[in-house]
Amino acid sequence: FTGYVAIMAETANGMEQDLTSSVSLTLAVICLLFWVTHRSLKPLGWLVASLLLTFLVTMALGALVLGELNVISCGFASVMMGLVVDYALVGYQEMRAHPGRPLAEIRSAVMPGILWSAATTAGTFLSLHFAGLPGLSELGTLTAMGLVTGAGVTLFWFLPRVAGRHPRS
C-alpha cells in the first residue's frame, strides 16, 4: 500500500513501538538499579506498582483534561517515571535510615522536599503547555500532572505499603 494513509499508519506504528520500548526500557533500568542497590523484592514490587498507578491515574486525568491524547505525548511516561522514582527512593531511604520511626514522622520529614521538587519541576514542564506544537504541549501538561500525581502516590500509597502499614483489603 502507498499514499498518505499508509505512510501515516506506518509512522504511527513505528512511534508506538518506539515509545513502548522506551517506557519498558526505563522501567527495566529502574528495576535493575533498585535491585542492585537494595536487593529487596517487596519494595521493588511496590515501587513498580506505584509507577504504574501513577501512569494510569495520569493518563486518566490527561484524557479528562485534554480530551484525546496524542501518541507522541504518551512518551511522557519515561520522563515522568525517571523523576517520580526519585520521590519514592527519598521516602524509602528515610525509612531505612530510621527503621523504628513512625510513618507519620517519615512522611513529614520527606514531604516538603518531595512536594517542592514536584511543584518546581511540574511548573517547568507545564510551561511547555504554551508551546506551539500540540504534541509538546500535551507532553508538558501530562508530565506536570504525572509529577504531582507521583508525589501524592509516593507519599500516601507507596510509603505506607513499603512500611508494611497499609490497610488490608
mmCIF file with all atom_site columns, C-alpha atoms in Angstrom:
data_model
loop_
_atom_site.group_PDB
_atom_site.id
_atom_site.type_symbol
_atom_site.label_atom_id
_atom_site.label_alt_id
_atom_site.label_comp_id
_atom_site.label_asym_id
_atom_site.label_entity_id
_atom_site.label_seq_id
_atom_site.pdbx_PDB_ins_code
_atom_site.Cartn_x
_atom_site.Cartn_y
_atom_site.Cartn_z
_atom_site.occupancy
_atom_site.B_iso_or_equiv
_atom_site.pdbx_formal_charge
_atom_site.auth_seq_id
_atom_site.auth_comp_id
_atom_site.auth_asym_id
_atom_site.auth_atom_id
_atom_site.pdbx_PDB_model_num
ATOM 1   C CA . PHE A 1 1   ? 0.000   0.000  0.000  1.00 0.00 ? 1   PHE A CA 1
ATOM 2   C CA . THR A 1 2   ? 1.134   3.529  -0.712 1.00 0.00 ? 2   THR A CA 1
ATOM 3   C CA . GLY A 1 3   ? -0.129  7.005  -0.136 1.00 0.00 ? 3   GLY A CA 1
ATOM 4   C CA . TYR A 1 4   ? -0.709  9.308  2.786  1.00 0.00 ? 4   TYR A CA 1
ATOM 5   C CA . VAL A 1 5   ? -2.846  6.880  4.853  1.00 0.00 ? 5   VAL A CA 1
ATOM 6   C CA . ALA A 1 6   ? -0.325  4.052  4.544  1.00 0.00 ? 6   ALA A CA 1
ATOM 7   C CA . ILE A 1 7   ? 2.605   6.303  5.442  1.00 0.00 ? 7   ILE A CA 1
ATOM 8   C CA . MET A 1 8   ? 0.759   7.742  8.450  1.00 0.00 ? 8   MET A CA 1
ATOM 9   C CA . ALA A 1 9   ? -0.210  4.265  9.671  1.00 0.00 ? 9   ALA A CA 1
ATOM 10  C CA . GLU A 1 10  ? 3.365   3.020  9.335  1.00 0.00 ? 10  GLU A CA 1
ATOM 11  C CA . THR A 1 11  ? 4.735   6.109  11.091 1.00 0.00 ? 11  THR A CA 1
ATOM 12  C CA . ALA A 1 12  ? 2.205   5.810  13.939 1.00 0.00 ? 12  ALA A CA 1
ATOM 13  C CA . ASN A 1 13  ? 3.012   2.117  14.422 1.00 0.00 ? 13  ASN A CA 1
ATOM 14  C CA . GLY A 1 14  ? 6.743   2.851  14.493 1.00 0.00 ? 14  GLY A CA 1
ATOM 15  C CA . MET A 1 15  ? 6.292   5.675  17.002 1.00 0.00 ? 15  MET A CA 1
ATOM 16  C CA . GLU A 1 16  ? 4.089   3.494  19.206 1.00 0.00 ? 16  GLU A CA 1
ATOM 17  C CA . GLN A 1 17  ? 6.727   0.756  19.227 1.00 0.00 ? 17  GLN A CA 1
ATOM 18  C CA . ASP A 1 18  ? 9.487   3.271  19.985 1.00 0.00 ? 18  ASP A CA 1
ATOM 19  C CA . LEU A 1 19  ? 7.549   4.782  22.880 1.00 0.00 ? 19  LEU A CA 1
ATOM 20  C CA . THR A 1 20  ? 6.598   1.389  24.275 1.00 0.00 ? 20  THR A CA 1
ATOM 21  C CA . SER A 1 21  ? 10.195  0.219  24.170 1.00 0.00 ? 21  SER A CA 1
ATOM 22  C CA . SER A 1 22  ? 11.351  3.488  25.740 1.00 0.00 ? 22  SER A CA 1
ATOM 23  C CA . VAL A 1 23  ? 8.915   3.133  28.642 1.00 0.00 ? 23  VAL A CA 1
ATOM 24  C CA . SER A 1 24  ? 9.768   -0.551 29.065 1.00 0.00 ? 24  SER A CA 1
ATOM 25  C CA . LEU A 1 25  ? 13.498  0.137  29.000 1.00 0.00 ? 25  LEU A CA 1
ATOM 26  C CA . THR A 1 26  ? 13.130  2.952  31.534 1.00 0.00 ? 26  THR A CA 1
ATOM 27  C CA . LEU A 1 27  ? 11.192  0.682  33.876 1.00 0.00 ? 27  LEU A CA 1
ATOM 28  C CA . ALA A 1 28  ? 13.748  -2.114 33.417 1.00 0.00 ? 28  ALA A CA 1
ATOM 29  C CA . VAL A 1 29  ? 16.637  0.228  34.250 1.00 0.00 ? 29  VAL A CA 1
ATOM 30  C CA . ILE A 1 30  ? 14.801  1.499  37.339 1.00 0.00 ? 30  ILE A CA 1
ATOM 31  C CA . CYS A 1 31  ? 14.202  -2.095 38.487 1.00 0.00 ? 31  CYS A CA 1
ATOM 32  C CA . LEU A 1 32  ? 17.795  -3.108 37.834 1.00 0.00 ? 32  LEU A CA 1
ATOM 33  C CA . LEU A 1 33  ? 19.241  -0.128 39.695 1.00 0.00 ? 33  LEU A CA 1
ATOM 34  C CA . PHE A 1 34  ? 16.880  -0.616 42.630 1.00 0.00 ? 34  PHE A CA 1
ATOM 35  C CA . TRP A 1 35  ? 17.717  -4.313 42.803 1.00 0.00 ? 35  TRP A CA 1
ATOM 36  C CA . VAL A 1 36  ? 21.474  -3.715 42.617 1.00 0.00 ? 36  VAL A CA 1
ATOM 37  C CA . THR A 1 37  ? 21.238  -1.079 45.336 1.00 0.00 ? 37  THR A CA 1
ATOM 38  C CA . HIS A 1 38  ? 18.689  -2.596 47.736 1.00 0.00 ? 38  HIS A CA 1
ATOM 39  C CA . ARG A 1 39  ? 18.292  -6.311 46.844 1.00 0.00 ? 39  ARG A CA 1
ATOM 40  C CA . SER A 1 40  ? 14.746  -6.424 48.126 1.00 0.00 ? 40  SER A CA 1
ATOM 41  C CA . LEU A 1 41  ? 11.803  -7.684 46.088 1.00 0.00 ? 41  LEU A CA 1
ATOM 42  C CA . LYS A 1 42  ? 8.862   -6.433 48.161 1.00 0.00 ? 42  LYS A CA 1
ATOM 43  C CA . PRO A 1 43  ? 9.792   -2.716 47.974 1.00 0.00 ? 43  PRO A CA 1
ATOM 44  C CA . LEU A 1 44  ? 10.715  -3.175 44.320 1.00 0.00 ? 44  LEU A CA 1
ATOM 45  C CA . GLY A 1 45  ? 7.265   -4.617 43.622 1.00 0.00 ? 45  GLY A CA 1
ATOM 46  C CA . TRP A 1 46  ? 5.588   -1.709 45.420 1.00 0.00 ? 46  TRP A CA 1
ATOM 47  C CA . LEU A 1 47  ? 7.803   0.725  43.505 1.00 0.00 ? 47  LEU A CA 1
ATOM 48  C CA . VAL A 1 48  ? 6.786   -0.744 40.147 1.00 0.00 ? 48  VAL A CA 1
ATOM 49  C CA . ALA A 1 49  ? 3.123   -0.814 41.217 1.00 0.00 ? 49  ALA A CA 1
ATOM 50  C CA . SER A 1 50  ? 3.394   2.835  42.304 1.00 0.00 ? 50  SER A CA 1
ATOM 51  C CA . LEU A 1 51  ? 4.889   3.882  38.970 1.00 0.00 ? 51  LEU A CA 1
ATOM 52  C CA . LEU A 1 52  ? 2.176   2.014  37.071 1.00 0.00 ? 52  LEU A CA 1
ATOM 53  C CA . LEU A 1 53  ? -0.541  3.516  39.282 1.00 0.00 ? 53  LEU A CA 1
ATOM 54  C CA . THR A 1 54  ? 0.912   6.976  38.705 1.00 0.00 ? 54  THR A CA 1
ATOM 55  C CA . PHE A 1 55  ? 0.963   6.338  34.954 1.00 0.00 ? 55  PHE A CA 1
ATOM 56  C CA . LEU A 1 56  ? -2.641  5.093  34.850 1.00 0.00 ? 56  LEU A CA 1
ATOM 57  C CA . VAL A 1 57  ? -4.005  7.923  37.003 1.00 0.00 ? 57  VAL A CA 1
ATOM 58  C CA . THR A 1 58  ? -2.103  10.486 34.950 1.00 0.00 ? 58  THR A CA 1
ATOM 59  C CA . MET A 1 59  ? -3.380  9.057  31.673 1.00 0.00 ? 59  MET A CA 1
ATOM 60  C CA . ALA A 1 60  ? -6.944  9.147  33.029 1.00 0.00 ? 60  ALA A CA 1
ATOM 61  C CA . LEU A 1 61  ? -6.520  12.739 34.189 1.00 0.00 ? 61  LEU A CA 1
ATOM 62  C CA . GLY A 1 62  ? -4.887  13.645 30.887 1.00 0.00 ? 62  GLY A CA 1
ATOM 63  C CA . ALA A 1 63  ? -7.763  12.164 28.904 1.00 0.00 ? 63  ALA A CA 1
ATOM 64  C CA . LEU A 1 64  ? -10.223 14.007 31.135 1.00 0.00 ? 64  LEU A CA 1
ATOM 65  C CA . VAL A 1 65  ? -8.457  17.373 30.892 1.00 0.00 ? 65  VAL A CA 1
ATOM 66  C CA . LEU A 1 66  ? -7.007  17.242 27.379 1.00 0.00 ? 66  LEU A CA 1
ATOM 67  C CA . GLY A 1 67  ? -9.532  15.007 25.674 1.00 0.00 ? 67  GLY A CA 1
ATOM 68  C CA . GLU A 1 68  ? -7.932  12.844 23.019 1.00 0.00 ? 68  GLU A CA 1
ATOM 69  C CA . LEU A 1 69  ? -4.281  12.069 23.718 1.00 0.00 ? 69  LEU A CA 1
ATOM 70  C CA . ASN A 1 70  ? -1.586  12.115 21.058 1.00 0.00 ? 70  ASN A CA 1
ATOM 71  C CA . VAL A 1 71  ? 0.651   9.026  20.817 1.00 0.00 ? 71  VAL A CA 1
ATOM 72  C CA . ILE A 1 72  ? 3.732   11.273 20.993 1.00 0.00 ? 72  ILE A CA 1
ATOM 73  C CA . SER A 1 73  ? 2.551   12.856 24.227 1.00 0.00 ? 73  SER A CA 1
ATOM 74  C CA . CYS A 1 74  ? 2.375   9.419  25.818 1.00 0.00 ? 74  CYS A CA 1
ATOM 75  C CA . GLY A 1 75  ? 6.167   9.430  25.679 1.00 0.00 ? 75  GLY A CA 1
ATOM 76  C CA . PHE A 1 76  ? 5.963   11.488 28.852 1.00 0.00 ? 76  PHE A CA 1
ATOM 77  C CA . ALA A 1 77  ? 5.900   8.213  30.801 1.00 0.00 ? 77  ALA A CA 1
ATOM 78  C CA . SER A 1 78  ? 9.648   7.686  30.533 1.00 0.00 ? 78  SER A CA 1
ATOM 79  C CA . VAL A 1 79  ? 10.408  11.202 31.702 1.00 0.00 ? 79  VAL A CA 1
ATOM 80  C CA . MET A 1 80  ? 7.813   11.042 34.467 1.00 0.00 ? 80  MET A CA 1
ATOM 81  C CA . MET A 1 81  ? 8.930   7.632  35.755 1.00 0.00 ? 81  MET A CA 1
ATOM 82  C CA . GLY A 1 82  ? 12.535  8.754  35.915 1.00 0.00 ? 82  GLY A CA 1
ATOM 83  C CA . LEU A 1 83  ? 11.545  11.695 38.099 1.00 0.00 ? 83  LEU A CA 1
ATOM 84  C CA . VAL A 1 84  ? 8.837   10.069 40.237 1.00 0.00 ? 84  VAL A CA 1
ATOM 85  C CA . VAL A 1 85  ? 11.097  7.179  41.179 1.00 0.00 ? 85  VAL A CA 1
ATOM 86  C CA . ASP A 1 86  ? 13.308  9.724  42.934 1.00 0.00 ? 86  ASP A CA 1
ATOM 87  C CA . TYR A 1 87  ? 10.419  10.680 45.229 1.00 0.00 ? 87  TYR A CA 1
ATOM 88  C CA . ALA A 1 88  ? 9.897   7.038  46.166 1.00 0.00 ? 88  ALA A CA 1
ATOM 89  C CA . LEU A 1 89  ? 13.597  6.495  46.781 1.00 0.00 ? 89  LEU A CA 1
ATOM 90  C CA . VAL A 1 90  ? 13.807  9.508  49.091 1.00 0.00 ? 90  VAL A CA 1
ATOM 91  C CA . GLY A 1 91  ? 10.979  8.108  51.209 1.00 0.00 ? 91  GLY A CA 1
ATOM 92  C CA . TYR A 1 92  ? 12.355  4.575  51.137 1.00 0.00 ? 92  TYR A CA 1
ATOM 93  C CA . GLN A 1 93  ? 15.834  5.725  52.155 1.00 0.00 ? 93  GLN A CA 1
ATOM 94  C CA . GLU A 1 94  ? 14.373  7.730  55.041 1.00 0.00 ? 94  GLU A CA 1
ATOM 95  C CA . MET A 1 95  ? 12.561  4.603  56.228 1.00 0.00 ? 95  MET A CA 1
ATOM 96  C CA . ARG A 1 96  ? 15.711  2.531  56.021 1.00 0.00 ? 96  ARG A CA 1
ATOM 97  C CA . ALA A 1 97  ? 17.749  5.167  57.850 1.00 0.00 ? 97  ALA A CA 1
ATOM 98  C CA . HIS A 1 98  ? 15.191  5.289  60.705 1.00 0.00 ? 98  HIS A CA 1
ATOM 99  C CA . PRO A 1 99  ? 13.619  1.801  60.920 1.00 0.00 ? 99  PRO A CA 1
ATOM 100 C CA . GLY A 1 100 ? 11.591  2.324  64.101 1.00 0.00 ? 100 GLY A CA 1
ATOM 101 C CA . ARG A 1 101 ? 10.316  5.762  63.211 1.00 0.00 ? 101 ARG A CA 1
ATOM 102 C CA . PRO A 1 102 ? 6.523   6.135  62.810 1.00 0.00 ? 102 PRO A CA 1
ATOM 103 C CA . LEU A 1 103 ? 5.219   6.509  59.265 1.00 0.00 ? 103 LEU A CA 1
ATOM 104 C CA . ALA A 1 104 ? 3.750   9.953  60.014 1.00 0.00 ? 104 ALA A CA 1
ATOM 105 C CA . GLU A 1 105 ? 7.194   11.245 61.023 1.00 0.00 ? 105 GLU A CA 1
ATOM 106 C CA . ILE A 1 106 ? 8.832   9.762  57.941 1.00 0.00 ? 106 ILE A CA 1
ATOM 107 C CA . ARG A 1 107 ? 6.182   11.322 55.725 1.00 0.00 ? 107 ARG A CA 1
ATOM 108 C CA . SER A 1 108 ? 6.573   14.682 57.497 1.00 0.00 ? 108 SER A CA 1
ATOM 109 C CA . ALA A 1 109 ? 10.333  14.531 57.033 1.00 0.00 ? 109 ALA A CA 1
ATOM 110 C CA . VAL A 1 110 ? 10.242  13.863 53.286 1.00 0.00 ? 110 VAL A CA 1
ATOM 111 C CA . MET A 1 111 ? 7.032   15.644 52.296 1.00 0.00 ? 111 MET A CA 1
ATOM 112 C CA . PRO A 1 112 ? 8.404   19.194 51.929 1.00 0.00 ? 112 PRO A CA 1
ATOM 113 C CA . GLY A 1 113 ? 11.259  18.108 49.668 1.00 0.00 ? 113 GLY A CA 1
ATOM 114 C CA . ILE A 1 114 ? 9.073   15.868 47.541 1.00 0.00 ? 114 ILE A CA 1
ATOM 115 C CA . LEU A 1 115 ? 6.291   18.451 47.183 1.00 0.00 ? 115 LEU A CA 1
ATOM 116 C CA . TRP A 1 116 ? 8.659   21.324 46.369 1.00 0.00 ? 116 TRP A CA 1
ATOM 117 C CA . SER A 1 117 ? 10.521  19.180 43.877 1.00 0.00 ? 117 SER A CA 1
ATOM 118 C CA . ALA A 1 118 ? 7.253   18.094 42.260 1.00 0.00 ? 118 ALA A CA 1
ATOM 119 C CA . ALA A 1 119 ? 5.918   21.665 42.168 1.00 0.00 ? 119 ALA A CA 1
ATOM 120 C CA . THR A 1 120 ? 9.016   23.247 40.640 1.00 0.00 ? 120 THR A CA 1
ATOM 121 C CA . THR A 1 121 ? 9.594   20.503 38.089 1.00 0.00 ? 121 THR A CA 1
ATOM 122 C CA . ALA A 1 122 ? 5.891   20.325 37.204 1.00 0.00 ? 122 ALA A CA 1
ATOM 123 C CA . GLY A 1 123 ? 5.859   24.095 36.784 1.00 0.00 ? 123 GLY A CA 1
ATOM 124 C CA . THR A 1 124 ? 8.725   23.886 34.336 1.00 0.00 ? 124 THR A CA 1
ATOM 125 C CA . PHE A 1 125 ? 7.027   21.156 32.319 1.00 0.00 ? 125 PHE A CA 1
ATOM 126 C CA . LEU A 1 126 ? 3.709   22.974 32.495 1.00 0.00 ? 126 LEU A CA 1
ATOM 127 C CA . SER A 1 127 ? 5.306   25.915 30.684 1.00 0.00 ? 127 SER A CA 1
ATOM 128 C CA . LEU A 1 128 ? 5.501   23.607 27.646 1.00 0.00 ? 128 LEU A CA 1
ATOM 129 C CA . HIS A 1 129 ? 1.691   23.774 27.586 1.00 0.00 ? 129 HIS A CA 1
ATOM 130 C CA . PHE A 1 130 ? 2.129   27.112 25.853 1.00 0.00 ? 130 PHE A CA 1
ATOM 131 C CA . ALA A 1 131 ? 4.409   25.685 23.155 1.00 0.00 ? 131 ALA A CA 1
ATOM 132 C CA . GLY A 1 132 ? 3.244   25.985 19.587 1.00 0.00 ? 132 GLY A CA 1
ATOM 133 C CA . LEU A 1 133 ? 3.367   22.245 18.916 1.00 0.00 ? 133 LEU A CA 1
ATOM 134 C CA . PRO A 1 134 ? 0.364   20.256 20.184 1.00 0.00 ? 134 PRO A CA 1
ATOM 135 C CA . GLY A 1 135 ? 2.431   17.135 20.981 1.00 0.00 ? 135 GLY A CA 1
ATOM 136 C CA . LEU A 1 136 ? 4.940   19.157 23.007 1.00 0.00 ? 136 LEU A CA 1
ATOM 137 C CA . SER A 1 137 ? 2.127   20.969 24.786 1.00 0.00 ? 137 SER A CA 1
ATOM 138 C CA . GLU A 1 138 ? 0.483   17.678 25.751 1.00 0.00 ? 138 GLU A CA 1
ATOM 139 C CA . LEU A 1 139 ? 3.819   16.183 26.810 1.00 0.00 ? 139 LEU A CA 1
ATOM 140 C CA . GLY A 1 140 ? 4.443   19.103 29.158 1.00 0.00 ? 140 GLY A CA 1
ATOM 141 C CA . THR A 1 141 ? 0.939   19.029 30.601 1.00 0.00 ? 141 THR A CA 1
ATOM 142 C CA . LEU A 1 142 ? 0.929   15.251 31.090 1.00 0.00 ? 142 LEU A CA 1
ATOM 143 C CA . THR A 1 143 ? 4.386   15.256 32.670 1.00 0.00 ? 143 THR A CA 1
ATOM 144 C CA . ALA A 1 144 ? 3.358   18.029 35.068 1.00 0.00 ? 144 ALA A CA 1
ATOM 145 C CA . MET A 1 145 ? 0.208   16.112 36.036 1.00 0.00 ? 145 MET A CA 1
ATOM 146 C CA . GLY A 1 146 ? 2.256   12.936 36.389 1.00 0.00 ? 146 GLY A CA 1
ATOM 147 C CA . LEU A 1 147 ? 4.786   14.555 38.697 1.00 0.00 ? 147 LEU A CA 1
ATOM 148 C CA . VAL A 1 148 ? 2.119   15.907 41.027 1.00 0.00 ? 148 VAL A CA 1
ATOM 149 C CA . THR A 1 149 ? 0.255   12.586 40.917 1.00 0.00 ? 149 THR A CA 1
ATOM 150 C CA . GLY A 1 150 ? 3.507   10.725 41.535 1.00 0.00 ? 150 GLY A CA 1
ATOM 151 C CA . ALA A 1 151 ? 4.270   12.826 44.603 1.00 0.00 ? 151 ALA A CA 1
ATOM 152 C CA . GLY A 1 152 ? 0.834   12.002 46.013 1.00 0.00 ? 152 GLY A CA 1
ATOM 153 C CA . VAL A 1 153 ? 1.115   8.303  45.179 1.00 0.00 ? 153 VAL A CA 1
ATOM 154 C CA . THR A 1 154 ? 4.564   8.174  46.758 1.00 0.00 ? 154 THR A CA 1
ATOM 155 C CA . LEU A 1 155 ? 3.548   9.898  49.978 1.00 0.00 ? 155 LEU A CA 1
ATOM 156 C CA . PHE A 1 156 ? 0.149   8.315  50.540 1.00 0.00 ? 156 PHE A CA 1
ATOM 157 C CA . TRP A 1 157 ? 0.237   4.966  48.723 1.00 0.00 ? 157 TRP A CA 1
ATOM 158 C CA . PHE A 1 158 ? 3.848   3.764  48.324 1.00 0.00 ? 158 PHE A CA 1
ATOM 159 C CA . LEU A 1 159 ? 5.274   4.718  51.725 1.00 0.00 ? 159 LEU A CA 1
ATOM 160 C CA . PRO A 1 160 ? 2.570   3.002  53.823 1.00 0.00 ? 160 PRO A CA 1
ATOM 161 C CA . ARG A 1 161 ? 2.894   -0.180 51.785 1.00 0.00 ? 161 ARG A CA 1
ATOM 162 C CA . VAL A 1 162 ? 6.670   -0.321 51.937 1.00 0.00 ? 162 VAL A CA 1
ATOM 163 C CA . ALA A 1 163 ? 6.477   0.340  55.660 1.00 0.00 ? 163 ALA A CA 1
ATOM 164 C CA . GLY A 1 164 ? 4.017   -2.564 55.958 1.00 0.00 ? 164 GLY A CA 1
ATOM 165 C CA . ARG A 1 165 ? 1.379   -0.308 57.462 1.00 0.00 ? 165 ARG A CA 1
ATOM 166 C CA . HIS A 1 166 ? -1.320  -0.264 54.827 1.00 0.00 ? 166 HIS A CA 1
ATOM 167 C CA . PRO A 1 167 ? -4.947  -1.233 55.265 1.00 0.00 ? 167 PRO A CA 1
ATOM 168 C CA . ARG A 1 168 ? -5.642  -4.796 54.254 1.00 0.00 ? 168 ARG A CA 1
ATOM 169 C CA . SER A 1 169 ? -8.237  -5.120 51.534 1.00 0.00 ? 169 SER A CA 1
#
